[in-house]
XYZ file of C-alpha atoms in Angstrom:
587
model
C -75.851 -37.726 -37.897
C -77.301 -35.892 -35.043
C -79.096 -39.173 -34.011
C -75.965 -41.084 -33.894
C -74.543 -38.527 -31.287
C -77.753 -39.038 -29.056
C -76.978 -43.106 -28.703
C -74.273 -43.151 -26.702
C -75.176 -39.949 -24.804
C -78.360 -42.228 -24.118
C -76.530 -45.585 -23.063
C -74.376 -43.349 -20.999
C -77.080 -41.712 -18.842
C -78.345 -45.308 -18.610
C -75.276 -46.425 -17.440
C -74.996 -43.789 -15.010
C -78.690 -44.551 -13.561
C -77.888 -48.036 -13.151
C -74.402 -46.999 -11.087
C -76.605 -44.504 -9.332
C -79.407 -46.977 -7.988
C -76.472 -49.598 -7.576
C -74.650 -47.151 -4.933
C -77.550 -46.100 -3.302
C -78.483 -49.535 -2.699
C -75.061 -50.402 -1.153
C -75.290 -46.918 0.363
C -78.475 -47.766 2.292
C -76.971 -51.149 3.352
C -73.840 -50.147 4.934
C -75.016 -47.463 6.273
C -77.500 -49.333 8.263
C -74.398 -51.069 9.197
C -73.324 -48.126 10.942
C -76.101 -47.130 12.208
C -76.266 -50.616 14.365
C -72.484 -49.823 14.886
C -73.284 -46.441 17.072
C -76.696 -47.538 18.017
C -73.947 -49.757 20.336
C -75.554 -52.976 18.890
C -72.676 -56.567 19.288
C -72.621 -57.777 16.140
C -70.851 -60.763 16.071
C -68.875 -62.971 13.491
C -71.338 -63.689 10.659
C -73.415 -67.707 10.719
C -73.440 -69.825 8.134
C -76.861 -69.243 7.584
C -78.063 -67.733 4.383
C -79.559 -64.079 3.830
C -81.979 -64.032 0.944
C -82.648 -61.224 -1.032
C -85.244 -61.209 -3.164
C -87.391 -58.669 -4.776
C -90.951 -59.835 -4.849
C -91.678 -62.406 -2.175
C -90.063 -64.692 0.618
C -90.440 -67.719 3.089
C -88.586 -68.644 6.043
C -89.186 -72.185 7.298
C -86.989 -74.966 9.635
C -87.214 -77.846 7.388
C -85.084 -77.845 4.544
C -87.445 -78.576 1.583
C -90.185 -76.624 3.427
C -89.342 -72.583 1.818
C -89.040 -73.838 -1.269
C -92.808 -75.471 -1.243
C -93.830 -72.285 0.272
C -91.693 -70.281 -2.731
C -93.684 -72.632 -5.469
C -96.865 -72.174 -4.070
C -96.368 -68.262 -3.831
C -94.901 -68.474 -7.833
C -97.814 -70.277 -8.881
C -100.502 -67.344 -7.762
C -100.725 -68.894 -4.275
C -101.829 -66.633 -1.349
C -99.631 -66.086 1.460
C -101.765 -68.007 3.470
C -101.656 -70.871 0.862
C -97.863 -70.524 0.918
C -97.730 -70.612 4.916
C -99.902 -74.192 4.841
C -98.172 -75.965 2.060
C -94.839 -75.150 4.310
C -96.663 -76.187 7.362
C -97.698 -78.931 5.988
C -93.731 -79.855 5.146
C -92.419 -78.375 8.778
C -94.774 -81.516 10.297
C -93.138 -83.955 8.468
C -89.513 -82.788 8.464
C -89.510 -81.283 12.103
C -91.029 -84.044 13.722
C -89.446 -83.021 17.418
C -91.292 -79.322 17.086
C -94.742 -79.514 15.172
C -96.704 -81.295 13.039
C -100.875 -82.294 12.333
C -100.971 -83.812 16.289
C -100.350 -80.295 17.756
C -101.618 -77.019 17.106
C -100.929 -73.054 15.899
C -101.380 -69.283 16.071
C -101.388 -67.384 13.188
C -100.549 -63.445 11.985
C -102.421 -62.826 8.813
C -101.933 -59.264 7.155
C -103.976 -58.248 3.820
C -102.163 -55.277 2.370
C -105.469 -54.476 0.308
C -107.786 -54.217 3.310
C -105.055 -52.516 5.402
C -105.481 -54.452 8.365
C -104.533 -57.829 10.164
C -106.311 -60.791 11.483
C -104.953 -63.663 13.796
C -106.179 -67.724 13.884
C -106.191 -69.754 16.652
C -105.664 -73.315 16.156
C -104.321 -74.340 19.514
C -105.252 -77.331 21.168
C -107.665 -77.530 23.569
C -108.212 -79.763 26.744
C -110.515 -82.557 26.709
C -114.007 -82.896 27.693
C -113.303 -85.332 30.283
C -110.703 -83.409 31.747
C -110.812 -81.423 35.304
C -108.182 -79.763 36.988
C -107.241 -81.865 39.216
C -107.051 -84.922 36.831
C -102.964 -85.395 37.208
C -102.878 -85.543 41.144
C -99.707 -83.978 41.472
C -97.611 -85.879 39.198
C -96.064 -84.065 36.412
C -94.751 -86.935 34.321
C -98.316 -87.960 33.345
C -98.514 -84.071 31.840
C -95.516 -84.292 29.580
C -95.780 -88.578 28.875
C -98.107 -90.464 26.716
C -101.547 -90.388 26.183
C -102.665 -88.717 29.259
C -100.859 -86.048 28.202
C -102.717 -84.976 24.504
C -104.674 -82.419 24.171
C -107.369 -82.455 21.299
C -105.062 -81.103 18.296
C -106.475 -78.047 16.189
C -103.720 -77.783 13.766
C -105.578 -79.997 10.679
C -108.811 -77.631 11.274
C -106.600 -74.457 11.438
C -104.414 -75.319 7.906
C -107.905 -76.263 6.505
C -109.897 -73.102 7.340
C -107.341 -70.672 6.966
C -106.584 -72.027 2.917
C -110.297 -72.257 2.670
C -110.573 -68.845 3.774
C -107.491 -67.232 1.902
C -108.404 -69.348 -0.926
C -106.467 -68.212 -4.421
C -108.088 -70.482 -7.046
C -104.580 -70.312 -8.409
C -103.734 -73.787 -6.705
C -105.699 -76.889 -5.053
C -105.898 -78.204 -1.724
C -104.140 -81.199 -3.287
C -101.358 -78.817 -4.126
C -100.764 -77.886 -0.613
C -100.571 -80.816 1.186
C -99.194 -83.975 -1.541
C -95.398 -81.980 -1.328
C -95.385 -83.212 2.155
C -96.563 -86.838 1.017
C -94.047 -87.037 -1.392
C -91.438 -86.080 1.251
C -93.110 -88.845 3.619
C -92.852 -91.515 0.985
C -89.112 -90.069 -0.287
C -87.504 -89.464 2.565
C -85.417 -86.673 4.061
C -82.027 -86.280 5.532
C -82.051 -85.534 9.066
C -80.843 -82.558 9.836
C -77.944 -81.380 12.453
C -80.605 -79.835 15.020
C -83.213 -83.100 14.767
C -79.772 -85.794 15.346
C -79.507 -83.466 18.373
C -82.724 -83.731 19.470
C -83.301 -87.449 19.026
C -79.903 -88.135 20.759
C -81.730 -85.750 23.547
C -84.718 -87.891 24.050
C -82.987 -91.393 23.591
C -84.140 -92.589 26.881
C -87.901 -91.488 26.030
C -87.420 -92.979 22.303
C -86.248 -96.291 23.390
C -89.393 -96.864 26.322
C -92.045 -95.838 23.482
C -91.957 -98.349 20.537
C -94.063 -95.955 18.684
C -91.594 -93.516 18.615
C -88.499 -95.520 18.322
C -90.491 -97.308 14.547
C -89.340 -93.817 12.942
C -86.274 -92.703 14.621
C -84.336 -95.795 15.473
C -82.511 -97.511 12.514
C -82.959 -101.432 11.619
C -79.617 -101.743 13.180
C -80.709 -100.576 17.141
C -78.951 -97.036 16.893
C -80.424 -94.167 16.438
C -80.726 -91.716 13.233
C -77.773 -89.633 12.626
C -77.330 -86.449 10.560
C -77.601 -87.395 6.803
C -79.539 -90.478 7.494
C -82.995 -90.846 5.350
C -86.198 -90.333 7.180
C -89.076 -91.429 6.256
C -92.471 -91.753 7.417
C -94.880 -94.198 5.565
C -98.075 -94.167 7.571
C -98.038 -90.108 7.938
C -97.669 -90.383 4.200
C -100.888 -92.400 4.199
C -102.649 -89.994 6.246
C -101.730 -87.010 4.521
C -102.413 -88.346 1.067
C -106.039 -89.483 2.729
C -106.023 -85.789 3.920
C -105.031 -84.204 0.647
C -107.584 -85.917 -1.506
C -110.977 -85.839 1.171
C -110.314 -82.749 3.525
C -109.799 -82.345 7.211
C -113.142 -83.788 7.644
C -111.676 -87.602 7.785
C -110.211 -86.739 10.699
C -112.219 -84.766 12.682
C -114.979 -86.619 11.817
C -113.919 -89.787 9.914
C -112.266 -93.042 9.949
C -108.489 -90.691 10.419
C -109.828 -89.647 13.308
C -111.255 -93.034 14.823
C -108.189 -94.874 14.539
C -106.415 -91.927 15.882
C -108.453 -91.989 18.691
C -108.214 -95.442 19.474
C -104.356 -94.860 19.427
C -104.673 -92.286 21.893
C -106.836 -94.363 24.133
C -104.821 -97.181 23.989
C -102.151 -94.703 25.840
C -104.333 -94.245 28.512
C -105.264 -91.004 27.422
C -109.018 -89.444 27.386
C -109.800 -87.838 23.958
C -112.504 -88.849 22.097
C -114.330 -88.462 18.609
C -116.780 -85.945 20.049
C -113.469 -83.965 21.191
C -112.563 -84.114 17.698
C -115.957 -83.369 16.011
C -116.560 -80.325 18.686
C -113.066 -78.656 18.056
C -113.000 -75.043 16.507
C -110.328 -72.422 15.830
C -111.193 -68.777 16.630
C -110.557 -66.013 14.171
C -110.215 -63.097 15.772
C -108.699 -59.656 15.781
C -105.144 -58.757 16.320
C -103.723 -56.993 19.650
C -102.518 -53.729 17.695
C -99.800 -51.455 19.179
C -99.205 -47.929 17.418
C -95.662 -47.178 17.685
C -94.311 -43.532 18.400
C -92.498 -43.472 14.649
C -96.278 -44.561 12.948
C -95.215 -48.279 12.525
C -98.221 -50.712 13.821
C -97.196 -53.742 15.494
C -99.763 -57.032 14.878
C -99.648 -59.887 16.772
C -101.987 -62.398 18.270
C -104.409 -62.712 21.146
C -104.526 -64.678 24.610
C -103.610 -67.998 24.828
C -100.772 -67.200 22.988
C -98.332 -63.991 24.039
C -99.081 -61.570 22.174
C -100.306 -59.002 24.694
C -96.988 -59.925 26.660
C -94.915 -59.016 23.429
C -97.029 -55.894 23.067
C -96.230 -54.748 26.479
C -92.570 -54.991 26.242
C -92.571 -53.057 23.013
C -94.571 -50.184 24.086
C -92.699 -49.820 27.094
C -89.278 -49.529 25.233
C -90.380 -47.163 22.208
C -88.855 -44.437 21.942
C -86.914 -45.096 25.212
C -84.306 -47.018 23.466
C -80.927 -46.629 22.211
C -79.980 -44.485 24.853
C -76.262 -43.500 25.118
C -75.377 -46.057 27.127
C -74.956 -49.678 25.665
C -75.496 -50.651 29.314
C -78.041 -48.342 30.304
C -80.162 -49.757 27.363
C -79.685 -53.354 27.570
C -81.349 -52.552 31.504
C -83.737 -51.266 30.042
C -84.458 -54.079 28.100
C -84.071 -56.789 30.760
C -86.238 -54.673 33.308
C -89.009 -54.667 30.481
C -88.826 -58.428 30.070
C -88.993 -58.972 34.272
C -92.298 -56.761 34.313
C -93.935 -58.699 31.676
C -93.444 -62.063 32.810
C -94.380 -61.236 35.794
C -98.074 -60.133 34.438
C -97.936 -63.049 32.325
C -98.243 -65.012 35.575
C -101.991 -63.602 35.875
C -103.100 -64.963 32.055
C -104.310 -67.247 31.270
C -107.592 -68.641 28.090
C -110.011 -65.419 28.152
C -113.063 -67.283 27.481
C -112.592 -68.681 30.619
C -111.251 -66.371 33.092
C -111.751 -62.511 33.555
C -108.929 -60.703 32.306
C -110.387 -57.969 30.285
C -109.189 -54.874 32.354
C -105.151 -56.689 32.360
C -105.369 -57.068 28.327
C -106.049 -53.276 28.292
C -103.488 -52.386 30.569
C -101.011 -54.691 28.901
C -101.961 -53.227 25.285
C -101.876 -49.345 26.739
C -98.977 -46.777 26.207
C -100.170 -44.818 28.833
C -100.005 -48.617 31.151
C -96.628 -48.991 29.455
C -95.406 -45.214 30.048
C -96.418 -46.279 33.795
C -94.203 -49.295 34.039
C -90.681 -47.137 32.697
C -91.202 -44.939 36.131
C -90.176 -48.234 38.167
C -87.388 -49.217 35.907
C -83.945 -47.869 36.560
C -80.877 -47.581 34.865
C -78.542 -48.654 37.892
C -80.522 -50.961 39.830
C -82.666 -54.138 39.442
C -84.653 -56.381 42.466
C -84.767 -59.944 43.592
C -88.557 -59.694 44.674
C -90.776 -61.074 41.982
C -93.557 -59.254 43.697
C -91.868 -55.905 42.648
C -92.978 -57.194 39.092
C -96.496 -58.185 40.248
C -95.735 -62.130 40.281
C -96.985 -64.285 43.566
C -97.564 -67.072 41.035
C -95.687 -69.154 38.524
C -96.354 -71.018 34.819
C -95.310 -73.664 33.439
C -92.432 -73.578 30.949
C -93.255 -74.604 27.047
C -90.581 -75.801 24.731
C -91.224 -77.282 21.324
C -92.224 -75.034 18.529
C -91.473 -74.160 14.972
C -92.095 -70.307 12.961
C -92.793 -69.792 9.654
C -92.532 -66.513 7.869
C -93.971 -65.877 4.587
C -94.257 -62.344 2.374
C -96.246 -62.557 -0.467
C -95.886 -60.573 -3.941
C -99.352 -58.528 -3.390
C -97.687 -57.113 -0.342
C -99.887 -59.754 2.538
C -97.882 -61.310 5.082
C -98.484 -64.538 7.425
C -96.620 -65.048 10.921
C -97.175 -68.815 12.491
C -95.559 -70.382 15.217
C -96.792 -74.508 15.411
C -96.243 -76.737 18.320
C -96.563 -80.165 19.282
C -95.014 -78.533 22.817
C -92.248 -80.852 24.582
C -89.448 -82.352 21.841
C -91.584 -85.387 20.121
C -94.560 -84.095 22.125
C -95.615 -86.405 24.321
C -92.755 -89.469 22.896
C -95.804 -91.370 21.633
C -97.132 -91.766 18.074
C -100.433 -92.738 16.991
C -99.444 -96.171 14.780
C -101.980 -96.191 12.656
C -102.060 -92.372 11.180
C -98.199 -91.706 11.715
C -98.988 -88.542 13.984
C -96.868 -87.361 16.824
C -99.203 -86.823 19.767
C -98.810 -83.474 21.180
C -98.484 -83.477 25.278
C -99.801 -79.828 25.244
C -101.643 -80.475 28.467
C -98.210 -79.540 30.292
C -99.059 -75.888 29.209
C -101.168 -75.477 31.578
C -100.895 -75.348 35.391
C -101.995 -77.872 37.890
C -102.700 -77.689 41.583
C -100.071 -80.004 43.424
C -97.527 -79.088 41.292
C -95.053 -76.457 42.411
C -92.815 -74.858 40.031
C -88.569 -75.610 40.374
C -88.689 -73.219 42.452
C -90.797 -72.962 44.957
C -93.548 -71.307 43.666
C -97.528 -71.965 43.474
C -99.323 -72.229 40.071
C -101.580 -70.028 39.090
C -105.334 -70.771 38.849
C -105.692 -68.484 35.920
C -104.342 -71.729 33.680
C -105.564 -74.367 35.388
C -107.091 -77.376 33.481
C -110.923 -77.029 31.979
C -112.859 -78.992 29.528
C -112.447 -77.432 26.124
C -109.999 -74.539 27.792
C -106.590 -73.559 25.873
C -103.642 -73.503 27.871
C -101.362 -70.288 27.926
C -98.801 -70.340 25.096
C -95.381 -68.019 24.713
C -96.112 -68.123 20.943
C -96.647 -64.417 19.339
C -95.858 -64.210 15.606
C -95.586 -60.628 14.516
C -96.189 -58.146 11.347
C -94.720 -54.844 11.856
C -96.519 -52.340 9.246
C -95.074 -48.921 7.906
C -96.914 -45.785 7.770
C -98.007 -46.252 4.534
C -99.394 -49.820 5.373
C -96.603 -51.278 3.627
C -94.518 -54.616 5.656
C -91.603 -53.541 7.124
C -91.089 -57.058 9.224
C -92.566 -60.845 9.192
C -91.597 -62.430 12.633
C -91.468 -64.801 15.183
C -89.741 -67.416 17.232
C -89.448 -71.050 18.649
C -87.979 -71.839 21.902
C -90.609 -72.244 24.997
C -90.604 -69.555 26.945
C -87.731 -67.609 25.613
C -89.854 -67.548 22.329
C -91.760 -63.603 23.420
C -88.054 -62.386 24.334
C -86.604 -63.602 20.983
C -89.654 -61.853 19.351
C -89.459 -58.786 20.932
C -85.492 -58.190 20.432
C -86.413 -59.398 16.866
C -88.335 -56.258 16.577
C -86.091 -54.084 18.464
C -82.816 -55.122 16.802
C -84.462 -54.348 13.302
C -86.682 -51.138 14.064
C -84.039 -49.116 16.837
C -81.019 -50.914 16.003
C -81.393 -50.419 12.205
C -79.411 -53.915 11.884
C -79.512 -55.802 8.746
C -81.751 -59.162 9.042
C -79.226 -61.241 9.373
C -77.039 -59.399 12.143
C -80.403 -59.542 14.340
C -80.712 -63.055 14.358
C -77.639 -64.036 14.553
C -76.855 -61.519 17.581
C -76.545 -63.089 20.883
C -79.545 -62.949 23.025
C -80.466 -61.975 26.443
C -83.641 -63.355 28.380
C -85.143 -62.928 32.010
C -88.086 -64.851 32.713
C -88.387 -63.888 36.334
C -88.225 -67.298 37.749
C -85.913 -68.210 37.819
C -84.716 -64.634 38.882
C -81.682 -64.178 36.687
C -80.525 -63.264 33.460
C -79.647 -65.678 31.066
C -77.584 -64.853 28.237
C -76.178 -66.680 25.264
C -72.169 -67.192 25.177
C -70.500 -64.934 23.249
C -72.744 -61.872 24.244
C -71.157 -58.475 24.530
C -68.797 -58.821 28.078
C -68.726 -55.623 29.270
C -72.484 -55.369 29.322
C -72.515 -58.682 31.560
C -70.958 -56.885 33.621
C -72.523 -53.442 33.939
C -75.745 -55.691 34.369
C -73.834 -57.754 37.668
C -73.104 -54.272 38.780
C -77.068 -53.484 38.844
C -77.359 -56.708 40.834
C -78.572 -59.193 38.358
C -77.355 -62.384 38.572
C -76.037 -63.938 35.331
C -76.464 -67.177 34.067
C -74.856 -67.793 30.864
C -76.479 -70.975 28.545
C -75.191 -72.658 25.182
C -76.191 -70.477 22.077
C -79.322 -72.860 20.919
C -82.549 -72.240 23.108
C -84.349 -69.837 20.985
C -84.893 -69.432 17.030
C -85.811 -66.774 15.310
C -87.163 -66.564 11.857
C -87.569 -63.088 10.119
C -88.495 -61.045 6.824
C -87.349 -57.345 6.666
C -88.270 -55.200 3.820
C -86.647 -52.057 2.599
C -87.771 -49.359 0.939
C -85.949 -46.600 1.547
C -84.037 -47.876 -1.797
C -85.126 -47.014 -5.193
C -87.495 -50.185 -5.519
C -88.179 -52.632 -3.187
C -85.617 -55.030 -0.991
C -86.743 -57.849 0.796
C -84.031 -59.891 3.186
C -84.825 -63.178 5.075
C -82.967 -65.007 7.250
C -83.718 -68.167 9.079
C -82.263 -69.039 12.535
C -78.640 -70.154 12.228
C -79.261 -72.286 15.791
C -81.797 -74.783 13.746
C -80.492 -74.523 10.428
C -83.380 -73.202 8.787
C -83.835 -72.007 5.211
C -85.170 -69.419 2.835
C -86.474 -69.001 -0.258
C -88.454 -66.532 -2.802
C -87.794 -64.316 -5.648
């Protein structure tokens, strides 16, 4: 009798815990709603783009079949490393204007059981036949066919990093035949790649080997919805799936590629390919004021630049005033781009004593006495520029969180849109034109300025990249954020108000990157902002004597993880960029 009063009294406290952890949940969420609210943060009107909430693991890619590959991989007792290949391997074939096995990568790697971070560098590297001087002032032959390739490292980076990460849960096979079948299939071209095609008609139309995959039988070119597909990358991928990376760097793949590029005038050879190596190395590490640790990558890429303009703003913002912080902000961005004017590949130039003054919070605390909250200057020297570098553009981010708590961050580039508008006809590869990352004598910058030695052209030299996927840790060593960003040279701002928006702002995934962004690049020396950013801080910011120069929401995309675990249990939200139409995916 007694026992049949106990039942309900025991479905009732069970009812009561599950109402309990469901309002604290929803408690948690809106109130970080309000905390953005007061923190002064613009939301704005929500995207289309999905938020993903998930509970054990997620992936954020561009291409639209690309999460879900990661998603399987990770289900399947992948690594997160696995996961972030088998998705790279689909971004090359479905974002054929950002990335793909002709270009290169820098990678974010965080093992939650060894407590620490390591970062890859796949980037390309310039030929051994190349000198600085090679281009003679003429910047077309930098962004434009053959000339233009730089010896790709993203084949050896996808093969050493699942090598090194390696599961035994899944095959090599497993990682790379998704994209095959997706070659041989087809895909629908998306919104963001009919833009970009339309974009480069004029280059697509002088380069046959460009116009055999984006031009229909018809004459015009592919629209949204129409069905891509790529036969001879599906060759070369299904070569590379079942032998290794090895037939191309030092096979017939790599011969015929060659020969490709050499028939386009440009210089690589099979020695370039047989001599390439990535670098593993260690993170640049920031220690935050609140006991987060920011990891991100080394020189070529921007990670020291991203590391700069988040020490100098912890704990320094929100202040009061919306306008007062978004100065701030701006000021922080004008003082790193002008030291990134002085990088350049560290195994070539001496920059030790700048890394450690750009990875400092003493350096950082340094910087904040020459920012102001009313006032701003026109004189890049003010910032510590004389010199300027070259813009990048391409680019593609993955974010992956796996259920063991490890993270990967990887941003991929073939550089320009289509690289350099050639493909190699016999592999199906999109030649990178990566040489344009780096500086050349002869060739001024739009305006006015000299470029700077520290990235000129060397044999087997990097160029300087804006790339600098992130992992922010908690305390406890737990993720807290997976991110990163595409877009040139906006992609280190985009990063770093990534960060900010989710750490200071306390905004929910999805409200940071959809938020309207600012940027300041120092040359040229204004602000440019996104439309439909906040109005009254474009103004307070004219007031402080920045010029404003508003562009079409579009130039910069962000990908992110955020995980929460202030809750009960763990909360994971992803969102991919809105701007490209990206996805996500995980459970």
């Amino acid at each position: 009798m007694q026992s049949r009063k106990v039942r309900p009294l025991l479905v009732l406290s069970v009812v009561l815990a599950a109402l309990l952890v469901v309002a604290t949940a929803l408690a948690i969420y809106f109130g970080l709603r309000k905390d953005a609210s007061s923190a002064g943060f613009q939301t704005v009107a929500p995207s289309e783009s999905v938020e993903g909430a998930y509970w054990q693991a997620a992936v954020t890619t561009n291409g639209r079949p690309c999460a879900p590959i990661g998603a399987d991989i990770l289900r399947r007792g992948g690594s997160a490393v696995e996961a972030a290949v088998a998705a790279l391997f689909c971004e090359g074939v479905t974002c054929p204007q950002s990335m793909g096995i002709g270009g290169g990568f820098v990678m974010t790697i965080y093992s939650r059981a060894a407590g620490g971070a390591v970062t890859l560098n796949a980037r390309e590297t310039a030929p051994a036949a190349a000198t600085y001087d090679m281009y003679h002032g003429n910047a077309t032959l930098m962004q434009t066919g053959g000339l233009a390739a730089a010896v790709p490292g993203e084949l050896k980076g996808l093969w050493e990093a699942a090598q090194r990460y390696k599961s035994n849960n899944v095959t090599w096979s497993d990682l790379v035949m998704p994209a095959v079948r997706i070659c041989e299939e087809g895909f629908p071209v998306t919104a963001y790649l009919a833009r970009a095609i339309r974009n480069s008609e004029a280059s697509i139309r002088r380069n046959p080997t460009l116009a055999d995959i984006l031009v229909n039988m018809d004459g015009s070119l592919l629209q949204e919805g129409d069905i891509m597909k790529r036969p001879q990358l599906a060759q070369t991928l299904r070569i590379i799936a079942e032998e290794g990376v090895d037939a191309f760097y030092n096979g017939d793949l790599g011969r015929r590629f060659v020969k490709d590029v050499q028939d386009l005038q440009g210089i690589i050879t099979m020695d370039d390919l047989s001599n390439y190596t990535v670098k593993w190395e260690r993170p640049v590490t920031s220690q935050l004021s609140d006991g987060h640790t920011l990891y991100t990558v080394q020189l070529p890429g921007s990670g020291p630049l991203l590391a700069f303009i988040i020490n100098i703003l912890d704990s320094w913002i929100p202040t009061a005033s919306l306008a007062a912080t978004w100065q701030r902000i701006v000021e922080a961005f004008k003082f790193a781009y002008g030291r990134r004017t002085e990088l350049g590949d560290p195994d070539f130039v001496d920059i030790d004593q700048l890394i450690k003054n750009l990875t400092s919070r003493d350096y950082a605390a340094g910087i904040r006495k020459s920012i102001f909250d009313d006032r701003t200057f026109q004189d890049p020297g003010y910032y510590g520029s004389v010199l300027s570098q070259p813009e990048n553009h391409g680019t593609a981010h993955i974010s992956v969180l796996a259920p063991n708590g490890d993270a990967v961050a990887v941003t991929s580039t073939v550089n320009l849109l289509f690289g350099a508008k050639v493909r190699s006809r016999s592999t199906g590869i999109i030649i990178n034109d990566e040489m344009d990352d780096f500086s050349a004598p002869n060739i001024t910058s739009a305006y006015g300025v000299p470029p700077s030695p520290n990235n000129f052209i060397a044999a087997g030299k990097r160029p300087l990249s804006s790339m600098c996927p992130a992992i922010v840790v908690d305390p406890a060593g737990h993720v807290r954020l997976v991110t990163g960003a595409a877009g040139g040279t906006k992609i280190t701002t985009a990063t770093a108000l990534a960060i900010i928006t989710n750490l200071w702002f306390n905004t929910t995934v999805k409200e940071s990157v959809d938020a309207r962004r600012l940027h300041h690049q120092l040359f040229p020396m204004s602000v440019q902002y996104e439309e439909g950013f906040d109005a009254n801080v474009i103004r307070s910011l004219q007031s402080f004597g920045h010029v404003m120069e508003p562009y079409e929401v579009g130039s910069s995309f962000v990908s992110t993880i955020a995980v929460n675990r202030s809750a009960p249990y763990q909360q994971i939200f992803a969102n991919s960029d809105f701007r490209r139409l990206g996805v996500v995916a995980g459970f």
